Amino acid sequence: MTSSRQPRSRNATLVQALPGISQTGPSYRVSVADALAHQFLVELDLPHPEPAGQEFWLPVWIPGSYLVREFARHILQLQAWCADKPIALHKIAKNRWRAAPCNGPLRLRYRVYAFDLSVRTAYLDTQRGFFNASSLLLAAAGREQQPHTVTLACPDFAPHWTVATTLPAVQCDANGFGSRRAANYDALIDHPVEMGELLRLEFSAGGAPHAMVIALGNQPHDTVDTRRLARDLKRICSAQIALFEPRSKRAPFAEYLFMVAPTAEGYGGLEHADSTALMCARRSLPHPRLQDTDSAHSAHNDYRDFLGLCSHEYFHAWNVKRIKPQAFTPYDLQAENPTTLLWLFEGFTAYYDDLMVLRAELITPQQYLDGLARTLGAVLRTPGRQVQSVAEASFDAWTKYYRPDENTANATVSYYQLGALVALSIDLRLRRESAATLDDVMRLLWTRYGRADAPLRAEGVAEDALPALLKEVSGLDWRAFFRRHVHGTELPPVKTQFADFGIQWASQEDTPLDALGLAAQEQAGGWLTVQRVRNGGWAERAGLAAGDLLLMLDGERARKAVIERRHAQARAGDVWRLTWLRQDLEQHSETPWFALPDSRVQLRLADKPRPAQRQRLSAWMGTAL
């Protein structure tokens, strides 16, 4: 495990990493056009375009984030030349262009506006540059399966910048700028690129070199404990590799890269075949002065969340990047690709993320149970779970999950959270009623659909494949389970299952606003604006809706503290008189007070578990108890 804090010299000799560049496929040059205007400049050369008129297109979504995002809207000043002479370029669809007939080499030049501080598209300022090729590099129609090359140019104002990407190098300088190659367009867009003043740490897992780069910019690099990060990530990665390859313990990739962009309050990630782009709050990164021991108790909450995020995206290197649903084989990058299986590919990954952190002995069993309790509470507070099944939530991700509004919680359920509970319930049943575990199921999926030698890899996982796979490993009949809990809206029976593992379930009192079915944002002066109203709660019965401004509750200003005090003192039969503004018009209601059932959950280990409970729990959590 090593870390590097200083950029390498720009004067280093160019290194040859791969054979020469193909002269037939598309080649790109990416440079900074204007960092202050947040614009990349892209030049695309095609030696042998279609003589009758070459077409170009840009994806409308990026794999791993299931929403049509219309990346083409950020393309500016698109121009074309044929044999160095300007030619016409016509837009023929929202994301597609056709060049005039051309009998010589064709060049496109365009700018891309890049100011999306996320892991999905592109970002550029004077501190860092980042892009996914799916939002930056136009595909040449008909040439998608040819080799693609990209040349990355170092900006003149930042000769000290370095590049981080797993896109294979052809001829690059020591800082990573230069030419890189992808086998085809799909491979090209699976390698995000980070540029800037990068803090780098390295370690090895599963026989493959791993690295993490952190885009700190001009922030002090000694505020991150790289030694601890490398040690903890190595444990997580090694545990996941061993899950899928218990014999060889070999990683399925030649290298792996975590790319981290710290922000004020960011959180999220996007998976790729041998890398991931992550965002986190700056406070989530471990500081050298924080306690640094091998004890799981030393990890603070924000850092634990960050490790869980890293674990989640790393698990995707198997589950969705190599083990794919049939609907993604191949991807259609110009249209939605609906599948009912996101609960498997995202939900199972969400189940394993913290579980692998626990098995790596970086959190305690109780900390893991606390995380499960938060997931349970979030699902229980979602009325949409009674409206939409987790399979329907998966299929509707393109139109519902990624387009949230004030009614989302009433109409939909998270296939991440509920999918994780489905995975939990399956795992507990397998461990209680058979000799198999969910680990065995994941290994079967990997052997059959994921590995390079998998017999069904090209076909992908069919929509109805999992019940048969579960029966194959366990001998159990899963048809009723899937009818009720995957295609139906019954919650998985985890509450009763916990008892067999020595885990005690207790309900906790909700916050007053949750009990009233109300989510509100406190404004200047203490005024509350309604954000969401939960179906079936007091707030809905009172007539409130998103956007309302609360004014008075029984003659007092309806501040949060007043609502909380009144709720604590309320008794059945009390009538609350409420006044609020909607569209600048005063509204009134008199509504009997009532509280929704408590949805918060507390899980804890039994004080004196029976030997069988202790044995099952220890085997599941992968740690001695």
C-alpha atoms as one frame of an Amber mdcrd trajectory, in Angstrom:
protein
   0.000   0.000   0.000   1.506   3.327  -1.047   0.403   6.890  -1.545   1.681
   9.642  -3.791   1.122  13.320  -3.032   3.215  15.066  -5.677   2.473  15.257
  -9.419   5.093  13.841 -11.708   7.144  15.966 -14.054   5.573  17.119 -17.329
   9.012  16.738 -18.965   9.041  12.964 -18.513   9.637  10.879 -21.626   6.554
   9.568 -23.378   5.853   5.915 -22.571   4.553   3.292 -25.017   1.985   1.105
 -23.222   0.121  -0.578 -26.087   0.590  -1.220 -29.804   0.004   1.594 -32.253
  -3.251   3.409 -32.928  -5.671   2.095 -35.513  -6.032   4.435 -38.491  -9.552
   3.320 -39.431 -11.654   4.008 -36.342 -12.655   7.346 -34.843 -10.024   9.341
 -32.978 -10.692  12.238 -30.616  -8.690  15.042 -29.106 -10.042  16.505 -25.854
  -8.694  19.785 -24.558  -9.813  22.674 -22.397 -11.479  25.375 -24.483 -12.329
  27.729 -21.621 -12.160  26.631 -17.991 -13.912  29.785 -16.774 -16.804  29.100
 -19.160 -16.662  25.388 -18.252 -16.149  24.251 -21.841 -14.217  21.317 -23.244
 -13.101  21.360 -26.876 -13.472  18.081 -28.789 -12.036  17.272 -32.222 -13.157
  14.038 -33.888 -11.272  12.647 -36.879 -12.698   9.901 -39.092 -10.327   8.819
 -41.886 -12.925   7.062 -44.036 -16.441   8.427 -43.515 -19.516   7.171 -45.309
 -19.292   8.933 -48.716 -23.035   9.554 -48.895 -23.086  11.336 -45.544 -21.656
  10.208 -42.201 -23.953  10.288 -39.183 -22.933  10.935 -35.580 -24.872  10.476
 -32.349 -24.522  10.909 -28.606 -26.029   8.642 -25.913 -29.115   9.944 -24.149
 -28.306   8.112 -20.876 -25.340   6.560 -19.124 -25.360   2.934 -17.933 -25.876
   2.752 -14.177 -28.120   5.829 -14.010 -31.499   4.964 -15.425 -32.837   8.243
 -16.754 -32.805   9.792 -20.220 -30.630  12.847 -19.532 -30.270  14.313 -23.032
 -26.508  14.907 -22.948 -26.625  16.406 -26.454 -28.139  19.608 -25.074 -24.659
  20.638 -23.885 -22.987  20.426 -27.320 -22.050  23.850 -28.716 -20.722  25.153
 -32.047 -20.585  21.844 -33.893 -18.700  22.208 -37.192 -17.392  19.812 -39.875
 -14.572  19.736 -42.466 -13.952  17.306 -45.316 -10.338  17.180 -46.501  -9.791
  20.507 -44.686 -12.754  22.188 -46.390 -15.861  23.238 -44.427 -18.975  21.173
 -45.132 -22.551  21.306 -43.930 -23.687  19.408 -40.862 -27.416  18.901 -40.276
 -29.125  17.942 -37.041 -31.575  15.153 -37.860 -32.690  14.141 -34.348 -32.304
  15.404 -30.787 -28.967  13.600 -30.407 -27.990  12.883 -34.020 -26.269  14.758
 -36.872 -25.466  14.002 -40.537 -22.520  15.462 -42.406 -22.719  16.370 -46.077
 -21.246  13.812 -48.536 -17.486  13.563 -48.031 -14.816  11.614 -49.984 -11.858
  12.490 -47.764 -10.938  12.529 -44.087 -13.724  14.057 -41.993 -13.170  16.221
 -38.922 -15.720  17.500 -36.418 -14.983  20.218 -33.917 -17.304  21.245 -31.098
 -17.449  22.500 -27.548 -19.226  20.881 -24.618 -20.560  22.798 -21.634 -19.406
  20.897 -18.534 -20.657  22.119 -15.183 -22.582  19.182 -13.727 -21.080  18.420
 -10.320 -22.140  14.774 -10.416 -20.663  11.419 -11.397 -22.828  11.107 -14.526
 -21.720  13.725 -17.040 -18.862  16.253 -17.185 -17.364  19.031 -15.074 -14.663
  21.612 -15.721 -13.265  24.605 -13.854  -9.798  25.868 -12.978  -9.466  23.278
 -10.189 -10.353  20.022 -11.962 -11.742  18.408 -15.073 -13.911  15.285 -15.231
 -15.925  13.592 -17.916 -17.758  10.466 -18.930 -17.276   9.960 -22.639 -21.010
   9.279 -23.025 -21.671  12.986 -22.491 -18.660  14.277 -24.438 -17.636  12.082
 -27.381 -19.938  11.650 -30.367 -20.195   8.146 -31.803 -19.658   7.667 -35.543
 -22.631   5.659 -36.804 -21.579   2.314 -38.231 -18.119   2.564 -36.669 -19.100
   1.776 -33.074 -17.308  -1.612 -33.088 -14.019  -0.249 -34.410 -11.124   0.738
 -32.113 -11.404   4.284 -30.758  -8.531   6.510 -29.657  -8.604   9.585 -27.441
  -5.832  12.105 -26.950  -6.033  14.120 -23.739  -4.285  17.500 -23.833  -2.969
  19.142 -20.668  -4.364  22.672 -20.218  -1.785  25.433 -20.568  -2.792  27.008
 -17.259  -2.208  23.773 -15.296   1.015  22.006 -16.350   1.046  20.291 -12.944
  -2.274  18.465 -13.505  -2.321  14.688 -13.753  -4.792  12.281 -15.356  -6.539
   9.346 -13.698  -8.427   6.824 -15.824  -8.351   3.109 -16.623  -8.671   3.830
 -20.343  -5.636   1.915 -21.705  -2.676   4.104 -22.601  -1.104   4.075 -26.067
   1.396   6.892 -25.720   1.184   9.083 -22.626   3.558  11.247 -20.668   4.300
  10.558 -17.003   1.338  12.688 -15.916  -1.066  10.626 -17.998  -1.739  13.079
 -20.837  -1.513  11.673 -24.349  -3.216   8.973 -26.400  -5.432   6.176 -25.074
  -7.412   3.459 -26.776 -10.684   1.557 -26.390 -11.715  -1.569 -28.273 -15.057
  -0.016 -29.289 -17.464   2.758 -28.373 -19.113   0.834 -25.523 -15.687   0.317
 -23.959 -14.796   3.963 -24.546 -17.701   5.252 -22.451 -16.943   2.823 -19.599
 -13.787   4.689 -18.519 -14.412   8.085 -16.877 -11.519  10.548 -16.822 -10.404
  12.722 -13.895  -7.850  15.530 -14.283  -6.376  17.931 -11.778  -4.220  18.027
  -8.669  -4.923  14.513  -7.484  -4.010  12.834  -4.243  -3.291   9.193  -5.033
  -3.100   6.075  -2.876  -2.421   2.532  -4.019  -2.852  -1.032  -2.797  -3.213
  -4.534  -4.183  -6.187  -6.913  -3.923  -6.917 -10.157  -5.734  -3.606  -9.937
  -7.591  -4.611  -6.637  -9.231  -3.292  -3.132  -8.552  -5.923  -0.807  -7.083
  -5.769   2.951  -6.629  -7.862   5.815  -5.347  -7.432   9.379  -6.561  -8.990
  12.275  -4.670  -9.525  15.582  -6.469  -8.477  17.909  -3.654  -7.449  20.747
  -5.954  -5.648  23.412  -3.957  -6.771  21.945  -0.626  -4.010  20.599   1.644
  -3.229  16.989   0.825  -2.145  16.136   4.354  -5.727  16.337   5.610  -6.528
  12.832   4.299  -5.241   9.692   5.988  -4.178   7.786   2.864  -2.621   4.979
   4.876  -5.894   4.202   6.616  -7.938   4.535   3.429  -5.679   2.117   1.561
  -5.769  -0.384   4.405  -9.556  -0.288   4.783 -10.283  -0.412   1.048  -7.938
  -3.380   0.662  -9.969  -5.281   3.268 -13.280  -4.516   1.540 -12.018  -5.336
  -1.957 -10.345  -8.547  -0.821 -13.544  -9.676   0.927 -15.614  -9.126  -2.221
 -13.119 -10.875  -4.491 -13.117 -13.851  -2.115 -16.927 -13.959  -2.165 -17.047
 -14.415  -5.942 -13.795 -16.375  -6.327 -13.297 -18.298  -3.053 -10.670 -20.600
  -4.589  -8.533 -18.374  -6.793  -9.253 -15.098  -4.993  -8.398 -13.351  -8.255
  -9.990 -10.074  -9.352 -11.878 -10.095 -12.687  -9.996  -7.018 -13.938  -6.362
  -6.074 -14.540  -6.626  -2.933 -12.389  -9.221  -0.909 -10.500  -9.551   2.807
  -9.830 -11.690   4.753  -7.343 -12.081   8.414  -8.434 -13.304  10.678  -5.625
 -14.558  14.260  -5.867 -15.051  15.712  -2.357 -17.666  18.470  -2.080 -19.504
  20.274   0.695 -22.390  17.794   0.983 -22.053  15.398  -1.962 -22.811  11.674
  -1.913 -23.119   9.188  -4.743 -21.323   6.948  -7.157 -21.477   5.415 -10.621
 -20.045   2.026 -11.434 -17.815   1.025 -14.334 -16.173  -2.265 -15.265 -12.830
  -1.464 -13.640 -13.391   1.902 -11.977 -15.935   4.037 -10.220 -16.604   7.754
  -9.924 -17.581   8.845  -6.402 -18.716  12.008  -4.664 -18.577  12.499  -0.916
 -18.690  15.231   1.670 -15.200  16.413   2.610 -15.838  15.445   6.228 -16.306
  11.814   5.123 -12.631  11.358   4.331 -10.518  10.168   7.277  -8.278  12.789
   8.827  -4.834  11.707  10.057  -5.622  13.019  13.525  -8.720  10.825  13.868
  -8.215   7.684  15.893  -6.331   5.204  13.721  -6.563   1.687  15.107  -7.667
  -1.695  13.867 -10.810  -1.391  15.969 -14.087  -1.081  14.078 -15.193   1.374
  16.769 -12.742   3.965  15.427 -14.663   4.658  12.207 -16.874   7.727  12.549
 -20.330   7.790  10.953 -19.462   9.839   7.847 -16.405   7.698   7.116 -18.460
   4.527   7.571 -20.943   5.843   5.012 -18.084   6.537   2.604 -16.716   3.015
   2.993 -20.228   1.691   2.334 -20.387   3.773  -0.857 -17.011   2.436  -2.030
 -18.183  -1.098  -1.217 -21.436  -0.600  -3.143 -19.787   0.591  -6.356 -17.040
  -2.025  -6.160 -19.640  -4.814  -5.846 -21.152  -3.528  -9.089 -17.960  -4.601
 -10.895 -19.583  -8.040 -10.701 -23.287  -7.353 -10.219 -24.474  -5.310 -13.245
 -21.193  -4.629 -15.063 -20.446  -8.300 -15.752 -23.567 -10.086 -14.495 -26.147
  -8.175 -16.548 -29.887  -8.324 -17.046 -30.944  -9.569 -20.444 -32.350  -6.089
 -21.181 -28.783  -4.680 -21.065 -27.177  -7.168 -23.469 -26.462  -5.090 -25.391
 -27.253  -1.590 -24.144 -29.343   0.654 -26.352 -27.764   4.022 -25.555 -30.340
   6.029 -27.514 -33.471   4.871 -25.708 -34.720   3.619 -22.358 -33.753   0.040
 -21.444 -36.432  -1.026 -18.939 -36.038  -4.156 -16.804 -37.941  -5.480 -13.788
 -34.640  -6.635 -12.242 -33.102  -3.467 -10.820 -34.119  -4.756  -7.375 -31.626
  -7.581  -8.026 -28.834  -5.514  -9.513 -29.157  -2.445  -7.285 -31.045  -3.882
  -4.303 -28.766  -6.892  -3.832 -25.764  -4.596  -4.206 -27.242  -2.306  -1.535
 -27.653  -5.354   0.713 -24.055  -6.434   0.280 -22.386  -3.007   0.546 -22.473
  -2.631   4.341 -22.398  -6.407   4.856 -18.996  -6.520   3.148 -17.767  -3.631
   5.308 -18.843  -5.697   8.332 -17.145  -8.840   7.020 -14.014  -6.760   6.488
 -14.229  -5.995  10.238 -14.469  -2.248   9.715 -17.791  -1.853  11.530 -19.323
  -3.748  14.434 -22.333  -6.063  14.195 -24.409  -3.474  16.065 -23.374  -0.720
  13.654 -24.427  -2.973  10.799 -27.791  -3.618  12.450 -28.236   0.126  12.951
 -27.877   0.570   9.198 -30.404  -2.180   8.520 -32.801  -0.494  10.943 -32.521
   2.778   9.014 -33.339   0.976   5.774 -36.330  -0.732   7.382 -37.613   2.558
   8.763 -37.257   4.302   5.415 -39.324   1.611   3.689 -41.955   1.571   6.444
 -42.339   5.368   6.083 -42.959   4.990   2.337 -46.690   4.567   1.564 -45.739
   3.803  -2.033 -44.631   0.330  -0.937 -48.343  -0.548  -0.757 -48.920   0.817
  -4.271 -45.966  -0.412  -6.281 -44.082  -3.720  -6.180 -40.307  -3.764  -6.212
 -40.398  -5.299  -9.710 -42.665  -2.478 -10.920 -40.373   0.069  -9.234 -37.484
  -1.367 -11.249 -39.327  -1.132 -14.550 -40.560   2.404 -13.796 -37.147   3.755
 -12.741 -36.867   5.705 -15.995 -40.038   7.695 -15.365 -40.515   7.660 -11.602
 -37.501   6.949  -9.363 -35.181   9.391 -11.135 -37.917  12.021 -11.495 -38.974
  12.520  -7.863 -41.631  15.005  -6.845 -43.713  15.779  -3.767 -45.840  12.649
  -4.285 -43.029  10.182  -4.984 -43.107   8.583  -1.525 -46.850   7.993  -1.863
 -46.644   6.439  -5.317 -43.348   4.546  -5.527 -40.846   2.567  -3.488 -37.062
   2.473  -3.718 -35.787  -0.648  -5.464 -32.503   0.010  -3.640 -33.999  -0.117
  -0.147 -36.800  -2.610  -0.665 -34.560  -4.665  -2.933 -32.003  -4.847  -0.116
 -34.715  -6.123   2.235 -35.739  -8.743  -0.330 -32.097  -9.856  -0.521 -31.888
  -9.941   3.281 -35.040 -12.052   3.543 -33.832 -14.477   0.864 -30.471 -14.835
   2.586 -32.008 -15.462   6.014 -34.413 -18.055   4.616 -31.626 -19.832   2.757
 -29.500 -19.949   5.901 -32.413 -21.156   8.048 -34.009 -23.717   5.711 -31.165
 -24.986   3.504 -27.434 -25.517   3.325 -27.090 -22.638   0.842 -26.679 -18.879
   1.275 -27.133 -15.824  -0.901 -23.354 -15.896  -1.386 -23.848 -19.198  -3.224
 -26.512 -17.588  -5.419 -24.193 -14.709  -6.316 -21.436 -17.171  -7.181 -23.846
 -19.128  -9.385 -24.872 -15.923 -11.174 -21.180 -15.091 -11.611 -20.263 -18.535
 -12.950 -23.208 -18.681 -15.327 -23.596 -15.068 -16.454 -20.580 -13.016 -15.422
 -17.177 -14.609 -15.869 -15.399 -14.419 -19.200 -16.032 -18.151 -19.669 -19.677
 -17.990 -18.465 -21.894 -20.034 -20.831 -24.774 -17.527 -20.755 -22.788 -14.301
 -20.492 -23.907 -12.926 -23.850 -27.550 -13.633 -23.069 -27.804 -11.907 -19.695
 -30.076 -12.788 -16.793 -33.676 -13.334 -17.914 -36.440 -11.461 -16.140 -37.777
 -14.668 -14.559 -34.485 -16.487 -13.958 -33.942 -15.994 -10.229 -36.615 -18.292
  -8.701 -35.202 -21.262 -10.626 -31.642 -20.360  -9.640 -32.659 -20.144  -5.999
 -34.354 -23.534  -6.192 -31.269 -24.957  -7.870 -28.985 -23.997  -4.969 -31.436
 -24.658  -2.139 -34.101 -27.132  -3.257 -36.743 -24.710  -1.922 -39.827 -23.484
  -3.770 -39.707 -19.674  -4.187 -42.815 -19.089  -6.263 -44.976 -17.856  -3.381
 -42.186 -15.617  -2.099 -41.796 -13.905  -5.461 -45.546 -13.597  -5.942 -45.962
 -11.845  -2.586 -42.736  -9.886  -2.088 -41.283  -9.188  -5.556 -44.323  -8.931
  -7.813 -46.686  -8.154  -4.938 -46.583  -5.463  -2.288 -46.199  -7.535   0.886
 -43.088  -6.639   2.848 -40.516  -9.443   3.190 -40.952 -11.228   6.545 -37.633
 -10.084   8.001 -39.162  -9.210  11.380 -40.023 -12.832  12.126 -36.852 -14.121
  10.480 -34.607 -12.074  12.767 -35.673 -14.172  15.761 -33.932 -17.236  14.292
 -30.671 -15.267  14.288 -30.851 -13.839  17.791 -31.780 -10.322  16.653 -34.395
  -8.400  18.610 -36.755  -5.927  16.900 -38.262  -2.975  18.745 -40.324  -0.069
  17.444 -39.128   3.449  18.203 -41.242   6.560  18.434 -41.348   8.599  15.246
 -40.490  12.276  15.139 -43.594  14.459  15.534 -43.578  15.533  11.891 -43.252
  11.939  10.695 -46.095  10.904  13.002 -48.262  13.621  11.440 -47.314  12.554
   7.904 -45.608  15.875   7.234 -42.226  16.895   5.809 -41.495  20.621   6.051
 -38.572  22.955   5.399 -37.804  25.656   7.940 -37.438  29.071   6.330 -35.964
  32.333   7.617 -37.832  33.504  10.676 -38.888  29.966  11.594 -41.720  29.682
   9.062 -42.386  26.165   7.790 -43.008  25.343   4.125 -44.577  21.971   3.379
 -42.408  19.733   1.218 -44.334  16.460   1.228 -47.561  15.094   2.687 -47.798
  11.391   3.448 -50.908   9.537   2.387 -53.197   8.633   5.282 -51.663  11.031
   7.801 -53.049  13.949   9.803 -51.428  16.504   7.483 -53.287  15.077   4.481
 -56.550  14.962   6.429 -56.050  18.613   7.406 -55.813  19.553   3.725 -52.121
  20.440   3.472 -50.183  20.119   0.228 -46.629  20.671  -0.936 -45.750  24.363
  -1.132 -48.120  25.508   1.633 -46.726  27.974   4.180 -47.833  27.185   7.737
 -49.012  30.193   9.735 -50.892  29.391  12.951 -51.727  26.343  15.058 -54.438
  27.003  17.660 -53.465  30.671  17.983 -49.676  30.134  18.045 -47.220  30.562
  15.208 -46.852  27.126  13.648 -43.141  26.802  14.270 -41.532  23.383  14.406
 -41.072  23.594  18.173 -44.740  24.469  18.657 -45.888  21.512  16.554 -43.573
  19.175  18.454 -44.825  20.422  21.842 -48.487  20.186  20.849 -47.938  16.690
  19.471 -46.289  15.533  22.697 -49.261  16.849  24.706 -52.009  15.681  22.318
 -54.702  13.192  23.259 -57.275  11.320  21.213 -60.208  13.603  20.437 -58.156
  16.832  20.354 -59.035  19.079  17.420 -56.280  21.186  15.900 -57.123  24.470
  14.185 -54.586  25.228  11.481 -54.056  28.263   9.241 -51.768  28.315   6.204
 -51.124  30.113   2.921 -51.517  28.518  -0.498 -50.800  30.667  -3.527 -51.029
  33.734  -1.214 -54.560  32.807  -0.144 -55.289  32.011   3.501 -56.634  28.530
   4.239 -58.155  27.084   7.449 -59.022  23.652   8.811 -60.166  22.040  12.048
 -58.995  18.430  12.136 -58.941  15.819  14.924 -55.384  14.993  15.874 -54.033
  11.477  15.286 -50.634   9.897  14.763 -49.514   7.356  12.215 -48.089   4.066
  13.534 -44.432   4.282  14.500 -42.135   3.389  11.613 -38.706   3.664  13.230
 -37.002   0.411  14.087 -34.325  -0.591  16.562 -32.409  -3.832  16.042 -30.027
  -5.264  18.584 -28.310  -8.525  19.355 -30.014 -10.697  21.945 -28.269 -10.707
  25.326 -28.215 -14.496  25.549 -28.697 -16.028  22.105 -29.117 -19.767  21.802
 -26.147 -21.666  20.297 -28.001 -22.218  17.007 -28.845 -18.500  16.773 -25.267
 -17.503  17.506 -23.933 -19.946  14.911 -26.278 -18.689  12.173 -25.572 -15.055
  13.026 -21.815 -15.520  13.024 -21.877 -17.361   9.683 -24.076 -14.655   8.132
 -22.087 -11.690   9.391 -18.741 -13.371   8.796 -17.416 -12.412  12.204 -17.011
 -14.058  15.582 -19.646 -13.041  18.142
